[in-house]
GROMACS .gro file of C-alpha atoms in nm:
model
  359
    1MET     CA    1   2.269  -8.068  -6.568
    2THR     CA    2   2.372  -8.412  -6.692
    3GLU     CA    3   2.514  -8.513  -6.354
    4TYR     CA    4   2.199  -8.381  -6.184
    5LEU     CA    5   1.976  -8.600  -6.402
    6ILE     CA    6   2.193  -8.908  -6.357
    7TYR     CA    7   2.194  -8.862  -5.980
    8GLU     CA    8   1.832  -8.761  -5.927
    9HIS     CA    9   1.661  -8.968  -6.198
   10ALA     CA   10   1.886  -9.270  -6.252
   11SER     CA   11   1.608  -9.518  -6.332
   12THR     CA   12   1.443  -9.293  -6.592
   13VAL     CA   13   1.779  -9.209  -6.749
   14ALA     CA   14   1.847  -9.581  -6.782
   15LYS     CA   15   1.527  -9.616  -6.988
   16LEU     CA   16   1.574  -9.310  -7.207
   17GLY     CA   17   1.954  -9.285  -7.230
   18PRO     CA   18   2.231  -9.336  -7.303
   19LEU     CA   19   2.352  -9.032  -7.113
   20ASP     CA   20   2.722  -8.967  -7.064
   21PRO     CA   21   2.852  -8.639  -6.913
   22ASP     CA   22   3.158  -8.627  -7.140
   23ALA     CA   23   2.946  -8.677  -7.452
   24ALA     CA   24   2.706  -8.406  -7.333
   25GLU     CA   25   2.993  -8.165  -7.272
   26ALA     CA   26   3.141  -8.237  -7.615
   27ALA     CA   27   2.804  -8.178  -7.782
   28GLY     CA   28   2.772  -7.847  -7.598
   29LEU     CA   29   3.120  -7.738  -7.706
   30ALA     CA   30   3.038  -7.827  -8.068
   31HIS     CA   31   2.708  -7.640  -8.070
   32ASP     CA   32   2.829  -7.308  -8.216
   33LEU     CA   33   3.107  -7.439  -8.441
   34GLY     CA   34   2.900  -7.373  -8.754
   35HIS     CA   35   2.857  -7.001  -8.690
   36PRO     CA   36   3.030  -6.797  -8.963
   37PRO     CA   37   3.203  -6.462  -8.903
   38PHE     CA   38   2.951  -6.196  -8.789
   39GLY     CA   39   2.712  -6.465  -8.663
   40HIS     CA   40   2.353  -6.493  -8.776
   41ILE     CA   41   2.358  -6.213  -9.034
   42ALA     CA   42   2.633  -6.397  -9.223
   43GLU     CA   43   2.445  -6.724  -9.179
   44TYR     CA   44   2.141  -6.574  -9.353
   45GLU     CA   45   2.360  -6.424  -9.625
   46LEU     CA   46   2.543  -6.750  -9.692
   47ASN     CA   47   2.215  -6.940  -9.705
   48GLU     CA   48   2.088  -6.707  -9.980
   49LEU     CA   49   2.418  -6.725 -10.169
   50VAL     CA   50   2.447  -7.103 -10.159
   51ARG     CA   51   2.083  -7.154 -10.260
   52GLY     CA   52   2.125  -6.894 -10.532
   53GLU     CA   53   2.396  -7.112 -10.685
   54GLY     CA   54   2.163  -7.411 -10.701
   55VAL     CA   55   2.260  -7.596 -10.382
   56LEU     CA   56   1.915  -7.622 -10.231
   57ASP     CA   57   2.006  -7.726  -9.877
   58GLY     CA   58   2.170  -7.387  -9.842
   59TYR     CA   59   2.370  -7.293  -9.536
   60GLU     CA   60   2.262  -7.348  -9.176
   61GLY     CA   61   2.482  -7.312  -8.869
   62ASN     CA   62   2.373  -7.639  -8.709
   63ALA     CA   63   2.420  -7.837  -9.030
   64GLN     CA   64   2.758  -7.670  -9.079
   65GLY     CA   65   2.861  -7.768  -8.727
   66PHE     CA   66   2.772  -8.132  -8.801
   67ARG     CA   67   2.973  -8.110  -9.124
   68ILE     CA   68   3.273  -7.971  -8.936
   69VAL     CA   69   3.289  -8.240  -8.668
   70THR     CA   70   3.224  -8.526  -8.912
   71GLY     CA   71   3.442  -8.418  -9.204
   72LEU     CA   72   3.617  -8.083  -9.203
   73ALA     CA   73   3.796  -8.074  -8.869
   74SER     CA   74   4.114  -8.274  -8.810
   75SER     CA   75   4.229  -8.496  -8.528
   76ASP     CA   76   4.501  -8.753  -8.464
   77ALA     CA   77   4.268  -9.040  -8.558
   78ARG     CA   78   4.402  -9.286  -8.817
   79ASP     CA   79   4.250  -9.571  -9.017
   80ARG     CA   80   4.398  -9.921  -9.048
   81ASN     CA   81   4.637  -9.802  -9.317
   82GLU     CA   82   4.755  -9.511  -9.100
   83GLY     CA   83   4.570  -9.262  -9.318
   84ALA     CA   84   4.413  -8.954  -9.159
   85ILE     CA   85   4.043  -8.992  -9.076
   86ALA     CA   86   3.822  -8.700  -9.175
   87GLY     CA   87   3.651  -8.522  -8.887
   88LEU     CA   88   3.698  -8.561  -8.514
   89ASN     CA   89   3.617  -8.935  -8.499
   90LEU     CA   90   3.348  -8.877  -8.236
   91THR     CA   91   3.119  -9.146  -8.099
   92ARG     CA   92   2.767  -9.202  -8.224
   93MET     CA   93   2.633  -9.081  -7.887
   94THR     CA   94   2.825  -8.754  -7.911
   95LEU     CA   95   2.726  -8.689  -8.272
   96ASN     CA   96   2.362  -8.764  -8.193
   97GLY     CA   97   2.390  -8.505  -7.915
   98VAL     CA   98   2.521  -8.248  -8.164
   99LEU     CA   99   2.210  -8.295  -8.379
  100LYS     CA  100   1.980  -8.033  -8.233
  101TYR     CA  101   1.769  -8.062  -8.549
  102PRO     CA  102   1.785  -8.428  -8.661
  103TRP     CA  103   1.639  -8.374  -9.007
  104GLY     CA  104   1.745  -8.222  -9.338
  105SER     CA  105   1.652  -7.908  -9.529
  106GLY     CA  106   1.293  -7.884  -9.651
  107ASP     CA  107   1.131  -8.047  -9.349
  108ARG     CA  108   0.765  -7.939  -9.347
  109GLN     CA  109   0.739  -7.912  -8.970
  110GLN     CA  110   1.068  -7.723  -8.923
  111PRO     CA  111   1.144  -7.540  -9.249
  112LYS     CA  112   1.373  -7.275  -9.096
  113LYS     CA  113   1.624  -7.505  -8.925
  114TRP     CA  114   1.795  -7.829  -9.022
  115GLY     CA  115   2.080  -8.038  -8.890
  116TYR     CA  116   2.271  -8.182  -9.186
  117TYR     CA  117   2.343  -8.131  -9.556
  118LYS     CA  118   2.306  -8.397  -9.825
  119THR     CA  119   2.686  -8.421  -9.830
  120GLU     CA  120   2.664  -8.575  -9.479
  121GLN     CA  121   2.367  -8.805  -9.552
  122GLU     CA  122   2.566  -9.125  -9.499
  123ILE     CA  123   2.713  -9.031  -9.161
  124PHE     CA  124   2.378  -8.885  -9.052
  125THR     CA  125   2.207  -9.217  -9.128
  126TRP     CA  126   2.472  -9.403  -8.925
  127VAL     CA  127   2.438  -9.166  -8.629
  128ARG     CA  128   2.060  -9.192  -8.626
  129TYR     CA  129   2.047  -9.572  -8.646
  130GLY     CA  130   1.766  -9.705  -8.426
  131MET     CA  131   1.625  -9.359  -8.344
  132PRO     CA  132   1.264  -9.266  -8.434
  133PRO     CA  133   1.249  -9.004  -8.712
  134ARG     CA  134   1.292  -8.646  -8.589
  135GLN     CA  135   1.330  -8.750  -8.224
  136ARG     CA  136   1.622  -8.573  -8.059
  137SER     CA  137   1.854  -8.768  -7.834
  138LEU     CA  138   1.848  -8.702  -7.462
  139ILE     CA  139   2.185  -8.527  -7.486
  140ALA     CA  140   2.055  -8.302  -7.764
  141GLU     CA  141   1.758  -8.207  -7.546
  142ILE     CA  142   1.992  -8.117  -7.259
  143MET     CA  143   2.226  -7.924  -7.489
  144ASP     CA  144   1.936  -7.724  -7.634
  145TRP     CA  145   1.804  -7.619  -7.293
  146ALA     CA  146   2.157  -7.539  -7.170
  147ASP     CA  147   2.201  -7.315  -7.475
  148ASP     CA  148   1.876  -7.134  -7.391
  149ILE     CA  149   1.994  -7.083  -7.033
  150THR     CA  150   2.325  -6.938  -7.153
  151PHE     CA  151   2.154  -6.693  -7.389
  152ALA     CA  152   1.893  -6.600  -7.130
  153ILE     CA  153   2.131  -6.540  -6.838
  154HIS     CA  154   2.500  -6.516  -6.922
  155ASP     CA  155   2.469  -6.311  -7.241
  156LEU     CA  156   2.226  -6.078  -7.065
  157LEU     CA  157   2.453  -6.022  -6.765
  158ASP     CA  158   2.755  -5.958  -6.986
  159PHE     CA  159   2.564  -5.680  -7.161
  160TYR     CA  160   2.427  -5.546  -6.832
  161ARG     CA  161   2.777  -5.517  -6.686
  162ALA     CA  162   2.886  -5.339  -7.004
  163GLY     CA  163   2.607  -5.082  -6.958
  164LYS     CA  164   2.413  -5.196  -7.266
  165VAL     CA  165   2.099  -5.338  -7.102
  166PRO     CA  166   1.919  -5.121  -6.840
  167ILE     CA  167   1.740  -5.395  -6.646
  168ASP     CA  168   1.753  -5.185  -6.330
  169ARG     CA  169   1.578  -4.889  -6.494
  170CYS     CA  170   1.297  -5.120  -6.607
  171LYS     CA  171   1.209  -5.171  -6.239
  172ARG     CA  172   1.059  -4.822  -6.196
  173ARG     CA  173   0.691  -4.851  -6.113
  174GLN     CA  174   0.555  -4.521  -6.249
  175ASP     CA  175   0.601  -4.347  -6.583
  176ASN     CA  176   0.857  -4.606  -6.686
  177ARG     CA  177   0.944  -4.555  -7.051
  178GLU     CA  178   1.214  -4.823  -7.043
  179ARG     CA  179   0.965  -5.086  -6.930
  180GLU     CA  180   0.712  -4.969  -7.191
  181ARG     CA  181   0.978  -4.985  -7.462
  182LEU     CA  182   1.076  -5.337  -7.362
  183ILE     CA  183   0.714  -5.460  -7.351
  184GLU     CA  184   0.629  -5.299  -7.685
  185GLY     CA  185   0.933  -5.456  -7.851
  186MET     CA  186   0.868  -5.791  -7.688
  187PHE     CA  187   0.518  -5.828  -7.833
  188ARG     CA  188   0.623  -5.684  -8.167
  189ARG     CA  189   0.881  -5.958  -8.198
  190LYS     CA  190   0.650  -6.221  -8.049
  191PRO     CA  191   0.292  -6.145  -8.161
  192GLU     CA  192   0.200  -6.508  -8.091
  193TRP     CA  193   0.235  -6.424  -7.720
  194LEU     CA  194  -0.049  -6.170  -7.725
  195PRO     CA  195  -0.339  -6.413  -7.656
  196GLU     CA  196  -0.160  -6.518  -7.335
  197ARG     CA  197   0.010  -6.189  -7.259
  198ASN     CA  198  -0.051  -6.215  -6.884
  199LYS     CA  199   0.183  -6.513  -6.858
  200TYR     CA  200   0.465  -6.307  -7.004
  201PHE     CA  201   0.380  -6.001  -6.795
  202ASP     CA  202   0.400  -6.221  -6.486
  203ALA     CA  203   0.737  -6.361  -6.597
  204LEU     CA  204   0.871  -6.010  -6.656
  205GLU     CA  205   0.750  -5.890  -6.316
  206ALA     CA  206   0.914  -6.184  -6.143
  207ILE     CA  207   1.244  -6.115  -6.321
  208LEU     CA  208   1.241  -5.746  -6.232
  209ASP     CA  209   1.134  -5.806  -5.871
  210SER     CA  210   1.421  -6.048  -5.817
  211PHE     CA  211   1.689  -5.842  -5.993
  212PRO     CA  212   1.931  -5.727  -5.720
  213PHE     CA  213   1.980  -5.365  -5.830
  214GLU     CA  214   1.729  -5.081  -5.802
  215PRO     CA  215   1.699  -4.795  -6.056
  216GLU     CA  216   1.893  -4.557  -5.833
  217GLN     CA  217   2.172  -4.810  -5.782
  218ARG     CA  218   2.437  -4.830  -6.051
  219TYR     CA  219   2.644  -5.141  -6.105
  220ARG     CA  220   3.008  -5.052  -6.028
  221ASP     CA  221   3.178  -5.390  -6.068
  222THR     CA  222   3.276  -5.405  -5.703
  223LYS     CA  223   3.321  -5.735  -5.522
  224GLU     CA  224   2.980  -5.689  -5.358
  225ASP     CA  225   2.811  -5.604  -5.689
  226ARG     CA  226   2.958  -5.911  -5.858
  227ALA     CA  227   2.841  -6.128  -5.569
  228LYS     CA  228   2.485  -5.995  -5.603
  229LEU     CA  229   2.474  -6.078  -5.974
  230PHE     CA  230   2.629  -6.419  -5.909
  231ASP     CA  231   2.364  -6.501  -5.649
  232TRP     CA  232   2.086  -6.391  -5.884
  233SER     CA  233   2.216  -6.588  -6.182
  234THR     CA  234   2.288  -6.898  -5.972
  235GLY     CA  235   1.932  -6.897  -5.842
  236LEU     CA  236   1.795  -6.874  -6.195
  237ILE     CA  237   2.021  -7.152  -6.321
  238ARG     CA  238   1.913  -7.378  -6.035
  239TYR     CA  239   1.549  -7.303  -6.116
  240PHE     CA  240   1.600  -7.376  -6.485
  241VAL     CA  241   1.788  -7.701  -6.423
  242GLN     CA  242   1.521  -7.826  -6.183
  243SER     CA  243   1.251  -7.732  -6.437
  244PHE     CA  244   1.396  -7.981  -6.686
  245SER     CA  245   1.235  -8.323  -6.653
  246LEU     CA  246   1.259  -8.653  -6.836
  247ALA     CA  247   0.960  -8.785  -7.026
  248SER     CA  248   0.894  -9.145  -6.931
  249GLN     CA  249   0.665  -9.174  -7.235
  250GLY     CA  250   0.915  -9.011  -7.467
  251ILE     CA  251   0.895  -9.273  -7.740
  252GLN     CA  252   0.525  -9.201  -7.790
  253THR     CA  253   0.543  -8.823  -7.758
  254ASN     CA  254   0.863  -8.800  -7.968
  255ALA     CA  255   1.026  -8.592  -7.694
  256LEU     CA  256   1.256  -8.740  -7.432
  257ALA     CA  257   1.249  -8.434  -7.207
  258HIS     CA  258   1.020  -8.153  -7.098
  259VAL     CA  259   1.078  -7.800  -6.968
  260ALA     CA  260   0.817  -7.658  -6.730
  261GLU     CA  261   0.607  -7.389  -6.896
  262ASP     CA  262   0.682  -7.120  -6.635
  263ALA     CA  263   1.057  -7.176  -6.672
  264ARG     CA  264   1.034  -7.166  -7.051
  265ASN     CA  265   0.840  -6.838  -7.035
  266THR     CA  266   1.094  -6.687  -6.795
  267ALA     CA  267   1.385  -6.782  -7.021
  268GLU     CA  268   1.210  -6.639  -7.328
  269VAL     CA  269   1.137  -6.308  -7.153
  270LEU     CA  270   1.498  -6.285  -7.030
  271LYS     CA  271   1.611  -6.313  -7.393
  272GLN     CA  272   1.397  -6.013  -7.485
  273PHE     CA  273   1.631  -5.778  -7.298
  274THR     CA  274   1.918  -5.878  -7.525
  275TRP     CA  275   1.699  -5.860  -7.835
  276GLU     CA  276   1.569  -5.513  -7.747
  277TYR     CA  277   1.889  -5.344  -7.642
  278VAL     CA  278   2.162  -5.528  -7.832
  279ILE     CA  279   2.052  -5.737  -8.130
  280GLU     CA  280   1.808  -5.475  -8.263
  281ASN     CA  281   2.020  -5.178  -8.163
  282GLN     CA  282   2.009  -4.927  -8.449
  283ASP     CA  283   2.379  -4.852  -8.403
  284LEU     CA  284   2.451  -5.202  -8.535
  285ALA     CA  285   2.253  -5.161  -8.858
  286VAL     CA  286   2.523  -4.977  -9.057
  287PRO     CA  287   2.816  -5.210  -8.976
  288GLN     CA  288   2.594  -5.513  -9.030
  289SER     CA  289   2.516  -5.393  -9.381
  290GLY     CA  290   2.888  -5.369  -9.450
  291GLN     CA  291   2.949  -5.709  -9.297
  292ARG     CA  292   2.690  -5.872  -9.521
  293GLU     CA  293   2.851  -5.703  -9.822
  294ALA     CA  294   3.190  -5.843  -9.719
  295VAL     CA  295   3.049  -6.197  -9.690
  296ARG     CA  296   2.873  -6.163 -10.025
  297ASN     CA  297   3.179  -6.024 -10.202
  298VAL     CA  298   3.427  -6.278 -10.067
  299PHE     CA  299   3.192  -6.568 -10.145
  300LYS     CA  300   3.135  -6.457 -10.506
  301GLN     CA  301   3.500  -6.376 -10.570
  302LEU     CA  302   3.618  -6.711 -10.434
  303LEU     CA  303   3.352  -6.900 -10.629
  304SER     CA  304   3.470  -6.725 -10.945
  305ALA     CA  305   3.832  -6.803 -10.855
  306SER     CA  306   3.745  -7.172 -10.808
  307SER     CA  307   3.594  -7.195 -11.157
  308LYS     CA  308   3.902  -7.024 -11.305
  309LYS     CA  309   4.137  -7.250 -11.105
  310LYS     CA  310   4.288  -6.954 -10.920
  311TYR     CA  311   4.332  -7.167 -10.611
  312TYR     CA  312   4.602  -6.939 -10.473
  313LEU     CA  313   4.330  -6.692 -10.371
  314PHE     CA  314   4.204  -6.941 -10.113
  315PRO     CA  315   4.351  -6.969  -9.764
  316PRO     CA  316   4.611  -7.250  -9.762
  317ALA     CA  317   4.397  -7.478  -9.542
  318HIS     CA  318   4.127  -7.489  -9.813
  319GLN     CA  319   4.334  -7.504 -10.132
  320GLU     CA  320   4.368  -7.882 -10.144
  321ALA     CA  321   3.994  -7.944 -10.110
  322ILE     CA  322   3.891  -7.689 -10.371
  323GLN     CA  323   4.141  -7.828 -10.622
  324HIS     CA  324   3.977  -8.172 -10.595
  325ALA     CA  325   3.619  -8.045 -10.642
  326ARG     CA  326   3.459  -8.214 -10.943
  327THR     CA  327   3.125  -8.032 -10.976
  328LYS     CA  328   2.989  -7.683 -10.925
  329ARG     CA  329   2.781  -7.813 -10.634
  330GLU     CA  330   3.099  -7.928 -10.461
  331ARG     CA  331   3.273  -7.598 -10.531
  332VAL     CA  332   2.982  -7.397 -10.390
  333ARG     CA  333   2.980  -7.601 -10.069
  334LEU     CA  334   3.359  -7.574 -10.032
  335VAL     CA  335   3.352  -7.197 -10.087
  336ALA     CA  336   3.086  -7.171  -9.814
  337ASP     CA  337   3.315  -7.381  -9.591
  338THR     CA  338   3.599  -7.141  -9.661
  339VAL     CA  339   3.402  -6.826  -9.580
  340SER     CA  340   3.249  -6.984  -9.271
  341ASP     CA  341   3.592  -7.085  -9.141
  342MET     CA  342   3.725  -6.728  -9.144
  343THR     CA  343   3.745  -6.498  -8.847
  344GLU     CA  344   3.587  -6.155  -8.876
  345ARG     CA  345   3.930  -5.997  -8.910
  346GLU     CA  346   4.029  -6.242  -9.184
  347ILE     CA  347   3.720  -6.191  -9.396
  348MET     CA  348   3.749  -5.811  -9.380
  349HIS     CA  349   4.119  -5.841  -9.471
  350ILE     CA  350   4.036  -6.050  -9.779
  351HIS     CA  351   3.737  -5.828  -9.866
  352ARG     CA  352   3.958  -5.518  -9.873
  353GLY     CA  353   4.229  -5.699 -10.066
  354LEU     CA  354   3.988  -5.817 -10.335
  355HIS     CA  355   3.882  -5.456 -10.380
  356GLY     CA  356   4.243  -5.338 -10.415
  357LEU     CA  357   4.228  -5.147 -10.087
  358ALA     CA  358   4.511  -5.115  -9.838
  359ILE     CA  359   4.526  -5.416  -9.606
   0.00000   0.00000   0.00000
């Protein structure tokens, strides 16, 4: 998308930039770094736990990602005295691209999402130098839309190929319970769509009409089947990329880019398939409850261990930092870092071990 904009809209990019393909790619790769094990359910759990211990900017995946690239991750970068530099030593342009939400916790306009913790206030201020408050960089705008495209198309197709999302069965025209289920769930999750429901019906119809498999045709992962899906997804990606435009009046509107309404609606409806058949699948409810318990238990046990100076209970990569923590606030944030850094296998291993179970 970055190359497309540079090639097709060079003069506008020059006014709104800077825009560098490598910086955009790096920002995209960094986007999900702050996701803890088990994804969003653990993110919500950690937010409650951290706030419950008095650290009011809580836990947020985007803010955690910014913390990782600016301070927690390691690289080969060295200062003048040959000492290791914290973080990945990224450019201001790249870091500004990582900031999908360029504001802190407690923002009145965006209370549910934020892009940095108070611990990263200094580097945040440096990154945002010269930028209007709350205005995302052009790279951040591109990264955000690219993330939407990935969720809308690639995640959906992965689940379709795995037999989890019956898009083809939703194409039936008469007595279609699958379509009715999808529509009911869609407006239950998005009641704000109801006043303009026809726009979303139209988007759904267009998606189903273009989908290359009919209800009586089953996807069999043959070369021909894969080609059909590839053609369909490529057409959607091209449509979404071409629906992204640069705002020549961005400084006044506080937005440097714009996505056409029809394309935005199509992407949001595509996401509803994954929400209906995967994210809200009842079969996931029981393991998710156990996963939240594991996150909660490991967090509390490690926080207790930090106050008792039982640093040996921490993974080796985090022992040095926790030993140098001076306040409870620092210990809480470092424990959240530790839990967030674990894989799902690791956190379940530690969870069982802390309960004296076989590991």
